[in-house]
CSV table of C-alpha atoms and ligand atoms in Angstrom, one decimal:
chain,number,residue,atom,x,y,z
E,1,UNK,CA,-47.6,-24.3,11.4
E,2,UNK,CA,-45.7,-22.7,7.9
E,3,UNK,CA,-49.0,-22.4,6.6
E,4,UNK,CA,-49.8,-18.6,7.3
E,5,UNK,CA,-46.7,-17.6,6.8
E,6,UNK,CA,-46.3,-19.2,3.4
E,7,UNK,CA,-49.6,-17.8,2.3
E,8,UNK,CA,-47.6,-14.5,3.6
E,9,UNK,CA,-44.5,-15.0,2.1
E,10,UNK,CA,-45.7,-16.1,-1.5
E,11,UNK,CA,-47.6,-12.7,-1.4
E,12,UNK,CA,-44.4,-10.9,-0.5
E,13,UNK,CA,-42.5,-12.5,-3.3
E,14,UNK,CA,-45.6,-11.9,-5.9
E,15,UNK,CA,-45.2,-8.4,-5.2
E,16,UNK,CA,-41.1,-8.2,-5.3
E,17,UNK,CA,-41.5,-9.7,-8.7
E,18,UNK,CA,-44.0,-7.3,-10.1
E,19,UNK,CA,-41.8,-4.1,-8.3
E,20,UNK,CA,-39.1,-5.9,-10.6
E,21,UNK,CA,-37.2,-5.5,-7.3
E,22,UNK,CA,-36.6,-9.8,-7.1
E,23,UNK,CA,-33.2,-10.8,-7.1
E,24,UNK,CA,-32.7,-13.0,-9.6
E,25,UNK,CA,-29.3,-14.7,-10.1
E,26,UNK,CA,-27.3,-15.0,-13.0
E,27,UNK,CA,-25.4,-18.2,-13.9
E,28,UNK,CA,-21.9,-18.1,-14.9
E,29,UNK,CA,-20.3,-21.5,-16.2
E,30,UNK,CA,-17.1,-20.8,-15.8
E,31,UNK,CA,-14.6,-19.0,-13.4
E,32,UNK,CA,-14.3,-15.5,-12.5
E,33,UNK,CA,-12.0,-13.6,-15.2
E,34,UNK,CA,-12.3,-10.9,-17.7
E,35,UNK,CA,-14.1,-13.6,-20.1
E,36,UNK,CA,-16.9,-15.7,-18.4
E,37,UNK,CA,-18.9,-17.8,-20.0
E,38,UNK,CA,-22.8,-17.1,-18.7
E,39,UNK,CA,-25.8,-19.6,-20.4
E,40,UNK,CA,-23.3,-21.2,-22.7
E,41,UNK,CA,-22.1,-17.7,-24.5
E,42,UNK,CA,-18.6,-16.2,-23.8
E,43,UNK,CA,-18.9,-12.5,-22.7
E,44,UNK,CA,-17.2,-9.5,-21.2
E,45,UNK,CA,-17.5,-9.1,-17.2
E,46,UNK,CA,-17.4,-5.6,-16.4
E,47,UNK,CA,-19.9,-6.2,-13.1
E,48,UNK,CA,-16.7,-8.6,-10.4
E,49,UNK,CA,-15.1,-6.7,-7.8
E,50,UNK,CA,-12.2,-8.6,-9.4
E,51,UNK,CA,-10.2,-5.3,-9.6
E,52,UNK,CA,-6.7,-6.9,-10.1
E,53,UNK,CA,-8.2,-9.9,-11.7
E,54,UNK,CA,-6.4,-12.3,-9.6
E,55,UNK,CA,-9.8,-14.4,-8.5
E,56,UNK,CA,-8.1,-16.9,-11.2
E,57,UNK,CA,-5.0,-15.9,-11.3
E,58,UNK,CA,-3.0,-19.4,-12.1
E,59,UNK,CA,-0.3,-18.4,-8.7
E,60,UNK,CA,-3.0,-18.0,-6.1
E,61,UNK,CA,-5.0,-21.2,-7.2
E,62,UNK,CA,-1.5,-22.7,-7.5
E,63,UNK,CA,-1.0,-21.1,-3.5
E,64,UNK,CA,-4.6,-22.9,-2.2
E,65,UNK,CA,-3.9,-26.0,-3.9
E,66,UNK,CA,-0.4,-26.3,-1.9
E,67,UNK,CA,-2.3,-25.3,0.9
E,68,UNK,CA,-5.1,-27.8,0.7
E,69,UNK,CA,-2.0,-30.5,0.1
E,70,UNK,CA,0.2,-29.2,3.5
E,71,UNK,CA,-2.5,-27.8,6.3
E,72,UNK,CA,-6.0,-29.7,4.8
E,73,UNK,CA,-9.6,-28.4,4.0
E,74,UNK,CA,-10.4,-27.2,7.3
E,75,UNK,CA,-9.8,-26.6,10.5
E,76,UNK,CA,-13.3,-27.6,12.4
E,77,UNK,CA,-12.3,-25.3,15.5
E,78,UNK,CA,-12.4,-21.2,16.4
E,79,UNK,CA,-9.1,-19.9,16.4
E,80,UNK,CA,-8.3,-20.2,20.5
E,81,UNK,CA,-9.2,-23.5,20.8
E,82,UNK,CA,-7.4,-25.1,18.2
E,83,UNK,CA,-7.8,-23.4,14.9
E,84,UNK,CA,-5.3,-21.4,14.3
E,85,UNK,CA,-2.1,-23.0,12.2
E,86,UNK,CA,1.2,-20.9,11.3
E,87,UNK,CA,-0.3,-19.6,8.0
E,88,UNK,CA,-3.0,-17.9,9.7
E,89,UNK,CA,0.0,-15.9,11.9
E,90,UNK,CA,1.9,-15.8,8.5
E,91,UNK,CA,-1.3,-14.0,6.6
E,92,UNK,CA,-2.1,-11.5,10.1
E,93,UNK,CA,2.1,-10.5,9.9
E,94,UNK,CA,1.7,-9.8,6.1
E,95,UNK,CA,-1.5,-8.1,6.4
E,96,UNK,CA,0.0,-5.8,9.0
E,97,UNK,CA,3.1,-5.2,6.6
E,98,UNK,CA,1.0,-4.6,3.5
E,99,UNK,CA,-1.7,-2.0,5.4
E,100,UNK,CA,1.1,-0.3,8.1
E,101,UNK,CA,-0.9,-1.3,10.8
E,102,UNK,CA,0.5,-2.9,14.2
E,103,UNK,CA,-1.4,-5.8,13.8
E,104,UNK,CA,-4.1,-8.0,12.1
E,105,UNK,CA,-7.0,-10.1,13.3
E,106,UNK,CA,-9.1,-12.3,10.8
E,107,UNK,CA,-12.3,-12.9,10.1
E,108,UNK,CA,-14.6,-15.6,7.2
E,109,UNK,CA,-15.6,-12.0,6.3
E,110,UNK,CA,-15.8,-8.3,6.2
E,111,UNK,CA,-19.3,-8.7,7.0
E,112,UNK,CA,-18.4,-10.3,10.4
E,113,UNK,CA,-15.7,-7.7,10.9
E,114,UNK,CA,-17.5,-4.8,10.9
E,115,UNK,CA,-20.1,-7.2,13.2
E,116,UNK,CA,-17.8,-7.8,15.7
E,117,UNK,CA,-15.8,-4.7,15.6
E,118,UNK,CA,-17.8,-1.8,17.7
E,119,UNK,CA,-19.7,-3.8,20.3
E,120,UNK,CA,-16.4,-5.0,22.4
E,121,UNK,CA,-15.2,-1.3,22.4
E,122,UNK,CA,-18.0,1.1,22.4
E,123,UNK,CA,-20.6,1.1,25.3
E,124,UNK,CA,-23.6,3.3,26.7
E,125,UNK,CA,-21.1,6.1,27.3
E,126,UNK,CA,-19.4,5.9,24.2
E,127,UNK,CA,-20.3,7.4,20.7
E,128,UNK,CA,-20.1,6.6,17.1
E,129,UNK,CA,-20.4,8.6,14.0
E,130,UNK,CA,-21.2,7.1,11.5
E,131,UNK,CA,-21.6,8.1,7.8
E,132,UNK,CA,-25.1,7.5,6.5
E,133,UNK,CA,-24.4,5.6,3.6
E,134,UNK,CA,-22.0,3.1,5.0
E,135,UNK,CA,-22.3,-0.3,4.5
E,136,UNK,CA,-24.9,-2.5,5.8
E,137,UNK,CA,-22.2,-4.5,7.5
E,138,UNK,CA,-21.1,-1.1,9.1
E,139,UNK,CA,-25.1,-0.5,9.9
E,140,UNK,CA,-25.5,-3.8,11.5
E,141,UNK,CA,-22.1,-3.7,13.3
E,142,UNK,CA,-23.0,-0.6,15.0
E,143,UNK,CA,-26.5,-2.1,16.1
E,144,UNK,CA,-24.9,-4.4,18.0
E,145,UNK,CA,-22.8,-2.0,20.0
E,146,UNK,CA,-24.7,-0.1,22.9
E,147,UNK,CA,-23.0,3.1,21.9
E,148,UNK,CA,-24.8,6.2,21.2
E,149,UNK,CA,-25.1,6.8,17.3
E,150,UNK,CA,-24.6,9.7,15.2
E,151,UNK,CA,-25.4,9.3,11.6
E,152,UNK,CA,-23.9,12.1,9.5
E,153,UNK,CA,-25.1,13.2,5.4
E,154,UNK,CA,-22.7,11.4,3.3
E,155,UNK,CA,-19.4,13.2,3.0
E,156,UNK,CA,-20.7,16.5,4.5
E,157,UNK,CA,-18.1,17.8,7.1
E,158,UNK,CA,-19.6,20.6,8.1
E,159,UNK,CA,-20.5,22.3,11.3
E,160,UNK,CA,-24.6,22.1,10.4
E,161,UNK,CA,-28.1,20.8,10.7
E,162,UNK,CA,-30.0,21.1,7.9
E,163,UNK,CA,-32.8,19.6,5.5
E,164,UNK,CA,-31.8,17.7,3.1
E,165,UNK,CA,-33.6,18.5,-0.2
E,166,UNK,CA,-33.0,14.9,-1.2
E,167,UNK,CA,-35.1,13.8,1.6
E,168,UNK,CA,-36.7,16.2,3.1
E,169,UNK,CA,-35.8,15.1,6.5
E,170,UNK,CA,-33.4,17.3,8.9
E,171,UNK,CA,-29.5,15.9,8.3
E,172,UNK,CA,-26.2,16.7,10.0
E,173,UNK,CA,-22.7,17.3,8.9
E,174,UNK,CA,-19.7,15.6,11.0
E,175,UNK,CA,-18.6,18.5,12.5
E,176,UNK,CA,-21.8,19.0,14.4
E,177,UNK,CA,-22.2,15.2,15.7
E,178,UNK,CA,-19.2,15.4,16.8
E,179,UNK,CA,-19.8,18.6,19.1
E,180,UNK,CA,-23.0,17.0,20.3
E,181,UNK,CA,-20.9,13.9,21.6
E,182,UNK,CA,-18.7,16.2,22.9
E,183,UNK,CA,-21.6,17.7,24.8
E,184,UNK,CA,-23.3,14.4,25.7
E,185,UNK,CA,-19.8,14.1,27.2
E,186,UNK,CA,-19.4,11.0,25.8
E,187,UNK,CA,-16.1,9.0,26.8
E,188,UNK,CA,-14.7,7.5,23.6
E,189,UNK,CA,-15.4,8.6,20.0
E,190,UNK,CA,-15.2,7.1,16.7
E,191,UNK,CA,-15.7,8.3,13.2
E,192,UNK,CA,-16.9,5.6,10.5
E,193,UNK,CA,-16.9,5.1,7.4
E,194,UNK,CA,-16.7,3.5,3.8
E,195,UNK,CA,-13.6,4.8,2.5
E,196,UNK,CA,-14.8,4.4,-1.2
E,197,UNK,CA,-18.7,4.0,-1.4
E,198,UNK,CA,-19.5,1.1,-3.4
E,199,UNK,CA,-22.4,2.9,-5.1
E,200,UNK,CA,-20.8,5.9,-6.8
E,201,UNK,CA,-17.3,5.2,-6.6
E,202,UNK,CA,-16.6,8.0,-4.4
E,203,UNK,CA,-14.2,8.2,-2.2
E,204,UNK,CA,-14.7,9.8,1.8
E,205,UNK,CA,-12.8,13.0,2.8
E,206,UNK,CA,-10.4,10.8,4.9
E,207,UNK,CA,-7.7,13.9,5.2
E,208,UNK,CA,-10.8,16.0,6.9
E,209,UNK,CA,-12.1,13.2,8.5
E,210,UNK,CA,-8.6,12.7,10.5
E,211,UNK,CA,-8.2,16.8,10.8
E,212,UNK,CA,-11.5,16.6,12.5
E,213,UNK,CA,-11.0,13.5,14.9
E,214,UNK,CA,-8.2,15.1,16.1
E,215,UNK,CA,-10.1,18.3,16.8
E,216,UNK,CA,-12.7,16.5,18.8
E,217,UNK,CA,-10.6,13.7,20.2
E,218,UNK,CA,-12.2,10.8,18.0
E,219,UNK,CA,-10.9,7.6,16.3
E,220,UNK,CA,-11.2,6.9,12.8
E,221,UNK,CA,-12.1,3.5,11.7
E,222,UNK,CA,-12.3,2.9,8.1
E,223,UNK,CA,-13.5,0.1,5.9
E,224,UNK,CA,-11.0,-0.3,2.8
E,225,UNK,CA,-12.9,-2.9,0.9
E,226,UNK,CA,-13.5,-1.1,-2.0
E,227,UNK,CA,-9.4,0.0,-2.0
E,228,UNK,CA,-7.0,-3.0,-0.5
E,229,UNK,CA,-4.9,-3.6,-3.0
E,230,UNK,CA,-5.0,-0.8,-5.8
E,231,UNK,CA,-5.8,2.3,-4.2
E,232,UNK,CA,-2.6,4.5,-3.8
E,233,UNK,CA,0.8,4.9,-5.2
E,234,UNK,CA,1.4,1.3,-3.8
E,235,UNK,CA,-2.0,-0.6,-3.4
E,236,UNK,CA,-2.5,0.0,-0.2
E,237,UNK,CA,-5.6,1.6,0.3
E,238,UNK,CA,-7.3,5.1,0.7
E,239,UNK,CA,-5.5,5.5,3.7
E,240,UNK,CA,-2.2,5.5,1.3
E,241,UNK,CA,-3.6,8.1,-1.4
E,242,UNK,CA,-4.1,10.6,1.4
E,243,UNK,CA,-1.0,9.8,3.2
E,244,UNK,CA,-2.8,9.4,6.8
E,245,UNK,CA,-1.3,5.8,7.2
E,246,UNK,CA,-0.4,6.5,11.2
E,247,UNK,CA,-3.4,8.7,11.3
E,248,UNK,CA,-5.9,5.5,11.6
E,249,UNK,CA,-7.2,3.6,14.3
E,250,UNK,CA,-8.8,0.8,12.7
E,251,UNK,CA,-9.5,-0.5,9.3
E,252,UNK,CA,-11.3,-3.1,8.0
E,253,UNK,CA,-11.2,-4.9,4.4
E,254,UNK,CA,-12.3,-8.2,2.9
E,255,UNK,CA,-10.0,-10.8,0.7
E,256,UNK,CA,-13.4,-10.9,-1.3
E,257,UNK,CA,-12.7,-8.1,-3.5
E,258,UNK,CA,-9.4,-7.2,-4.8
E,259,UNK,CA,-7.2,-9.4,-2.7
E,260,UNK,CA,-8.0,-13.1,-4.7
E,261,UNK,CA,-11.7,-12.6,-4.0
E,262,UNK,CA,-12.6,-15.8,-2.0
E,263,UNK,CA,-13.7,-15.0,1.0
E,264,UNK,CA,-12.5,-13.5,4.2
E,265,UNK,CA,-11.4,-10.9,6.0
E,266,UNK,CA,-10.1,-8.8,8.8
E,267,UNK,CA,-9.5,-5.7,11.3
E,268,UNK,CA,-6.4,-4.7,11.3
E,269,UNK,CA,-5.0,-1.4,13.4
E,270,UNK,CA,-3.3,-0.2,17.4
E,271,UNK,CA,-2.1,-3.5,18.9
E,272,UNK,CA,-4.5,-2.4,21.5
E,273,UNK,CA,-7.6,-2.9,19.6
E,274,UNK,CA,-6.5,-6.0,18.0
E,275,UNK,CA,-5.5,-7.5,21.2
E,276,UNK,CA,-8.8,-7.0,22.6
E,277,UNK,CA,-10.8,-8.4,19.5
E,278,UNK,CA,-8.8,-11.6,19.6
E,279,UNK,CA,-10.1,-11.7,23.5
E,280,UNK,CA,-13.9,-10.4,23.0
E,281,UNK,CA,-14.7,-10.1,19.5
E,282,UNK,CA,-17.9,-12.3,19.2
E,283,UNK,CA,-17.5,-13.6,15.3
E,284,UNK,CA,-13.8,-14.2,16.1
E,285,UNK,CA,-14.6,-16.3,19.4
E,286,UNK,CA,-17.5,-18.2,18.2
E,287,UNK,CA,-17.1,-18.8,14.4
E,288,UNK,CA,-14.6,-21.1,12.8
E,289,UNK,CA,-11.1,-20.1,11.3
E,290,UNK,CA,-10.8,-19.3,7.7
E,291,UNK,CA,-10.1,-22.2,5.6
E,292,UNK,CA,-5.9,-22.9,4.7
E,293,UNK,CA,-6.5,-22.5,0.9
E,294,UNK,CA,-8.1,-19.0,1.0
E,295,UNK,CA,-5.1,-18.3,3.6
E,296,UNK,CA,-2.2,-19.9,0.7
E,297,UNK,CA,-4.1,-17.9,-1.9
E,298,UNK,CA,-3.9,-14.8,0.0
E,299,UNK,CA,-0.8,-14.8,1.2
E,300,UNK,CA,0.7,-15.2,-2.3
E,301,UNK,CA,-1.8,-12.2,-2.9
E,302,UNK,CA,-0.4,-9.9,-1.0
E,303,UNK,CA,3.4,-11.6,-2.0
E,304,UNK,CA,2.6,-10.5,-5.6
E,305,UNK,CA,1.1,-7.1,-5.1
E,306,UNK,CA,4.2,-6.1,-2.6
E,307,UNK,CA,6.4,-7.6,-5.1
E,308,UNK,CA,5.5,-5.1,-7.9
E,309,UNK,CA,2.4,-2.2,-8.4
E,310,UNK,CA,2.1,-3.7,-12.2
E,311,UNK,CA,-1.3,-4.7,-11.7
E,312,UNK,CA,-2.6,-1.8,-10.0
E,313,UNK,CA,-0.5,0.6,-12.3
E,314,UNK,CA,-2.9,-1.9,-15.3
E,315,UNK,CA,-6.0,-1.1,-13.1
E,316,UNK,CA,-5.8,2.8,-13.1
E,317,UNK,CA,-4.5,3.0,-16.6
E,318,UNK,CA,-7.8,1.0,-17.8
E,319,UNK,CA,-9.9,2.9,-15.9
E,320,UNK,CA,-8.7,6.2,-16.9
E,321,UNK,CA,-8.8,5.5,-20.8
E,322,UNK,CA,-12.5,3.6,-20.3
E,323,UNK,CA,-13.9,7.1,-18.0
E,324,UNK,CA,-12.3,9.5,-21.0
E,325,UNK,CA,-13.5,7.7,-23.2
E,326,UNK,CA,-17.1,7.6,-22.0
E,327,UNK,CA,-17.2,11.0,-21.1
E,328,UNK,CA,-16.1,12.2,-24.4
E,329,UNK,CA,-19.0,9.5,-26.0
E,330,UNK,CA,-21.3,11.7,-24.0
E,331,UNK,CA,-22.4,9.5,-21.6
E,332,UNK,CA,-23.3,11.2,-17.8
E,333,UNK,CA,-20.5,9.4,-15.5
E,334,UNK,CA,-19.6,10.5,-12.0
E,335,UNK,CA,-16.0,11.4,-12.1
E,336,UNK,CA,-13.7,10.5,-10.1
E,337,UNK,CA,-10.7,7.7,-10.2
E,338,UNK,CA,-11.8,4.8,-8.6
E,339,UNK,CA,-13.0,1.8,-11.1
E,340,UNK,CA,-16.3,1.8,-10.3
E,341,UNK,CA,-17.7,4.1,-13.0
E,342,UNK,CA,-21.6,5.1,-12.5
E,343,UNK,CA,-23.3,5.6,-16.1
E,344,UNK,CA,-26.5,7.4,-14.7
E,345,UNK,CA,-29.6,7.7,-16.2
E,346,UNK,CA,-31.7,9.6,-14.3
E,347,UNK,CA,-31.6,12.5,-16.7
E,348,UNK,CA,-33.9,10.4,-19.5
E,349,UNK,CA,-37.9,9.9,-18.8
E,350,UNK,CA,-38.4,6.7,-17.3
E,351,UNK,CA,-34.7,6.2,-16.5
E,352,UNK,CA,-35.6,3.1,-14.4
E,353,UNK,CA,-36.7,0.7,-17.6
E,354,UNK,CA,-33.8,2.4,-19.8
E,355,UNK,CA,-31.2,1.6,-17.6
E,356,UNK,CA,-32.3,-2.2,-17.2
E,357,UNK,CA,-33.2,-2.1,-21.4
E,358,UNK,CA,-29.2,-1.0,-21.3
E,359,UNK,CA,-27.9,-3.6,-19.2
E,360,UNK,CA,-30.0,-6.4,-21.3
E,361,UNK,CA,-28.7,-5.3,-24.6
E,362,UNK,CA,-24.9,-5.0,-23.5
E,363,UNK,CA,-25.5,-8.6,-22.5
E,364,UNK,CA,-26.8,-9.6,-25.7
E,365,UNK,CA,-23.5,-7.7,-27.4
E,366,UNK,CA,-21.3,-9.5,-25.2
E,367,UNK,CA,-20.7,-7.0,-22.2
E,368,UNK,CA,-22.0,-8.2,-18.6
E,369,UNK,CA,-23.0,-5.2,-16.7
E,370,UNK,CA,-25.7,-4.6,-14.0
E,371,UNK,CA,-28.4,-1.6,-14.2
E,372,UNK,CA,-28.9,0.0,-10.3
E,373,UNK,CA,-32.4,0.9,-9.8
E,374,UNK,CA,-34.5,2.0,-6.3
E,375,UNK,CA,-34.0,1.3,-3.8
E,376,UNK,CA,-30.6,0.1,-4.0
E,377,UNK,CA,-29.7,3.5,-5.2
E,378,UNK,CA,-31.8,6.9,-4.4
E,379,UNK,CA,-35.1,7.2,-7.3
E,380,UNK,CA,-33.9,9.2,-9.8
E,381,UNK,CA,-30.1,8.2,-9.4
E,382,UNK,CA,-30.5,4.6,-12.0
E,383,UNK,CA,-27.0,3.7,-13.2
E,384,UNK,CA,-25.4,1.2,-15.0
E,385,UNK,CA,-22.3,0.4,-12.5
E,386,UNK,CA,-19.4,-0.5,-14.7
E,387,UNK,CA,-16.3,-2.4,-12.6
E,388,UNK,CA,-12.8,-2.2,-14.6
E,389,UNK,CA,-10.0,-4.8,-14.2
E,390,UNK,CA,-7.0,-5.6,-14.3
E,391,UNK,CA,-7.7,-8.2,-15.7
E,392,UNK,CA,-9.3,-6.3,-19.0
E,393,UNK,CA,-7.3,-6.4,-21.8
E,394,UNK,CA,-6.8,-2.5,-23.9
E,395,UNK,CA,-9.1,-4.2,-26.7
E,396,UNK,CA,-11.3,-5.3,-23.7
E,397,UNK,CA,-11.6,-1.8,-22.7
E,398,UNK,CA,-12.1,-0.6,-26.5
E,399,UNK,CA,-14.7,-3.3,-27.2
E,400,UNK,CA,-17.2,-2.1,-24.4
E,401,UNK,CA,-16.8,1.1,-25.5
E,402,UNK,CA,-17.7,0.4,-28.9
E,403,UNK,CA,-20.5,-1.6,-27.5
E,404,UNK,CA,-21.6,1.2,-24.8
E,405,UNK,CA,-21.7,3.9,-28.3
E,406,UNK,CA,-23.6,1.5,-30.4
E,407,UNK,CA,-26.0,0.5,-28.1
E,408,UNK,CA,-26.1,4.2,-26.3
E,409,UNK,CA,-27.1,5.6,-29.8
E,410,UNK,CA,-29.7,2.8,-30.6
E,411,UNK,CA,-31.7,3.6,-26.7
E,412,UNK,CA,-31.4,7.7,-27.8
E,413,UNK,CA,-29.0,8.1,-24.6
E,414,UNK,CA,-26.1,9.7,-26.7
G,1,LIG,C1,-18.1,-6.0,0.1
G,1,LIG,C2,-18.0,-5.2,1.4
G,1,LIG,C3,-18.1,-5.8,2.6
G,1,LIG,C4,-18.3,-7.3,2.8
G,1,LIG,O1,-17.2,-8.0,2.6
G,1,LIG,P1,-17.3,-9.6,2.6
G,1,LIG,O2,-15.9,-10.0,2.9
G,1,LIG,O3,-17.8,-10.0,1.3
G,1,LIG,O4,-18.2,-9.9,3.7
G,1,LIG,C5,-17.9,-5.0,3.7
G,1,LIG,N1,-17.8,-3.6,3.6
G,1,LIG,C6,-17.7,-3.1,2.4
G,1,LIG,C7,-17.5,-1.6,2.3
G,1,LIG,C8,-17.9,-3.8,1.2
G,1,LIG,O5,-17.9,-3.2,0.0
């Protein structure tokens, strides 16, 4: 019976490769850290989400293995049948503390987070706004909920409908989906959103975002992936940096990223909401528990980073000295403060090769980065997407930037 749709399928493929749009994995032979070894050579990785380099930091493996040792591999149950062991409580309570939020629920992922999140709350009467270049998880969340949708032009707050020169097509700001829910008298509203945007490093207007949701009567719910654990004075998210702890409904964030980058994570916000998720929250009820060592590990996570703001103090330092120094190299970088640093390209004829030409030679020099092209990112917008650590070293730093001159100069880019 696979016969058609093999024929179909090898086609499809065929064509993804000669787009140069297949995904093709990379093979690293060692474990996530500043250094990695990828086909046998040691190189730099500027490309993890490892911001605070703990993915092998020698306390949280040390954490997982005493896990592993005291509550075993796995639980093989959900949570409310008989999967949920004192570290799991332990990890929800700290994740509460760390994020000011009543309380916590977990999840194997973000991903299944932001999938179970809006469907138990929001139905046919209900409306959420959501920011159009969220995350798929986001996207696919809000599918699931019968909710009516409202997507609004990234970042744009305004009271308007217009077209969007960038495609052509008619686009609203926030402020005006939020007076058409008002008008479709919808019964509860919430605001959505990223609150750094993994593509450009950017981070949402969370200070208007709240000023407006309190205009209109909306919740904010916002997904700190990109920020748990180094954004703000303490590490605590966007949510800190704008001072709006108490001003949030609902956040979601991974353990995937910053926080030991394993797996897992959670929606954490009013006691109200959480309560409800642990009763009708569809990932929660019928997927199993999150394994005890990736609970150990992040638990000692969170442990260190209350502990002491070294390694996010590390992480902005590196990532203000490696965006100077680019800039002043003359390469075309989005500012901004948040480690992801865009190098664009879309300025150069045929900026789509040059940027993947870029990429290949920085591998060759020792410096593992990733070139964006369409359609991950809009045509015209191909970047290199540099990721800085704290687990780079200041000759780390300096090394790629030597690297990013020479072979900048030998492309004609600088
Ligand atoms: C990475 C990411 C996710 C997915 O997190 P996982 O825990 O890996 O599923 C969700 N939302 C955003 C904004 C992300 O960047």
């Amino acid at each position: 019976m696979f016969g058609k749709m093999k024929e179909f399928l090898q086609k499809e493929l065929q064509a993804l490769e000669e787009q140069k749009l297949y995904k093709h994995e990379r093979i690293i032979e060692s474990p996530q850290a500043a250094k990695i070894i990828v086909r046998g050579k040691e190189v730099l990785n500027f490309c993890a989400n490892n911001y605070l380099g703990l993915s092998s930091h020698p306390e949280l493996v040390k954490a997982a293995h005493e896990a592993l040792d005291r509550r075993g591999f796995g639980l093989s149950s959900v949570r409310f049948i008989c999967g949920t062991q004192d570290i799991h409580k332990e990890l929800e309570r700290k994740m509460s503390e760390f994020l000011g939020t009543e309380d916590t629920i977990l999840f194997s992922s973000c991903f299944d987070a932001n999938g179970a999140v809006f469907e138990p709350l929001f139905q046919e009467e209900d409306a959420i706004i959501t920011d159009a270049l969220n995350h798929a998880s986001i996207i696919d969340g809000i599918r699931l909920a019968k909710a009516k949708r409202w997507i609004y032009k990234h970042s744009d707050m305004r009271d308007v409908e217009e077209e969007d020169p960038a495609t052509g097509k008619m686009a609203k700001g926030l402020e005006r989906c939020l007076k058409e829910a008002n008008e479709a008298g919808c019964r509860f509203k919430v605001i959505a959103t990223d609150s750094v945007f993994s593509m450009d490093g950017d981070i949402a207007k969370l200070d208007k975002i709240c000023d407006l949701a309190e205009k209109y009567d909306a919740l904010v719910m916002i997904d700190e992936s990109h920020s748990s654990g180094f954004m703000g004075k303490t590490g605590r998210g966007v949510h800190e940096l704008y001072g709006i702890m108490d001003r949030i409904d609902i956040i979601t964030t991974t353990f995937g990223k910053a926080l030991g980058g394993a797996s897992g994570g959670c929606i954490s916000g009013r006691k109200e909401i959480i309560d409800w998720m642990r009763n009708k929250a569809r990932p929660y009820l019928f997927s199993n528990t999150v394994a005890p060592a990736v609970v150990g590990a992040t638990i000692k996570c969170l442990e260190i980073l209350t502990a002491s703001t070294e390694l996010r103090d590390k992480l902005e330092e590196n990532t203000k000295k490696f965006r100077k120094a680019m800039t002043e190299a003359g390469f075309d970088i989005l500012p901004g403060i948040h480690p992801i640093t865009p190098i664009m390209f879309g300025k150069y004829p045929n900026c789509s090769q040059l940027a993947v030409d870029f990429a290949n030679r920085m591998l060759e020099e020792g410096v593992y980065v990733v070139a964006f092209s369409f359609p991950v990112v809009p045509r015209g917008k191909d970047r290199i997407r540099v990721q800085i650590s704290a687990a780079h070293e200041s000759e780390h730093i300096d090394f790629a930037i030597e690297k990013f001159i020479k072979v900048g100069k030998e492309l004609g880019v600088i």
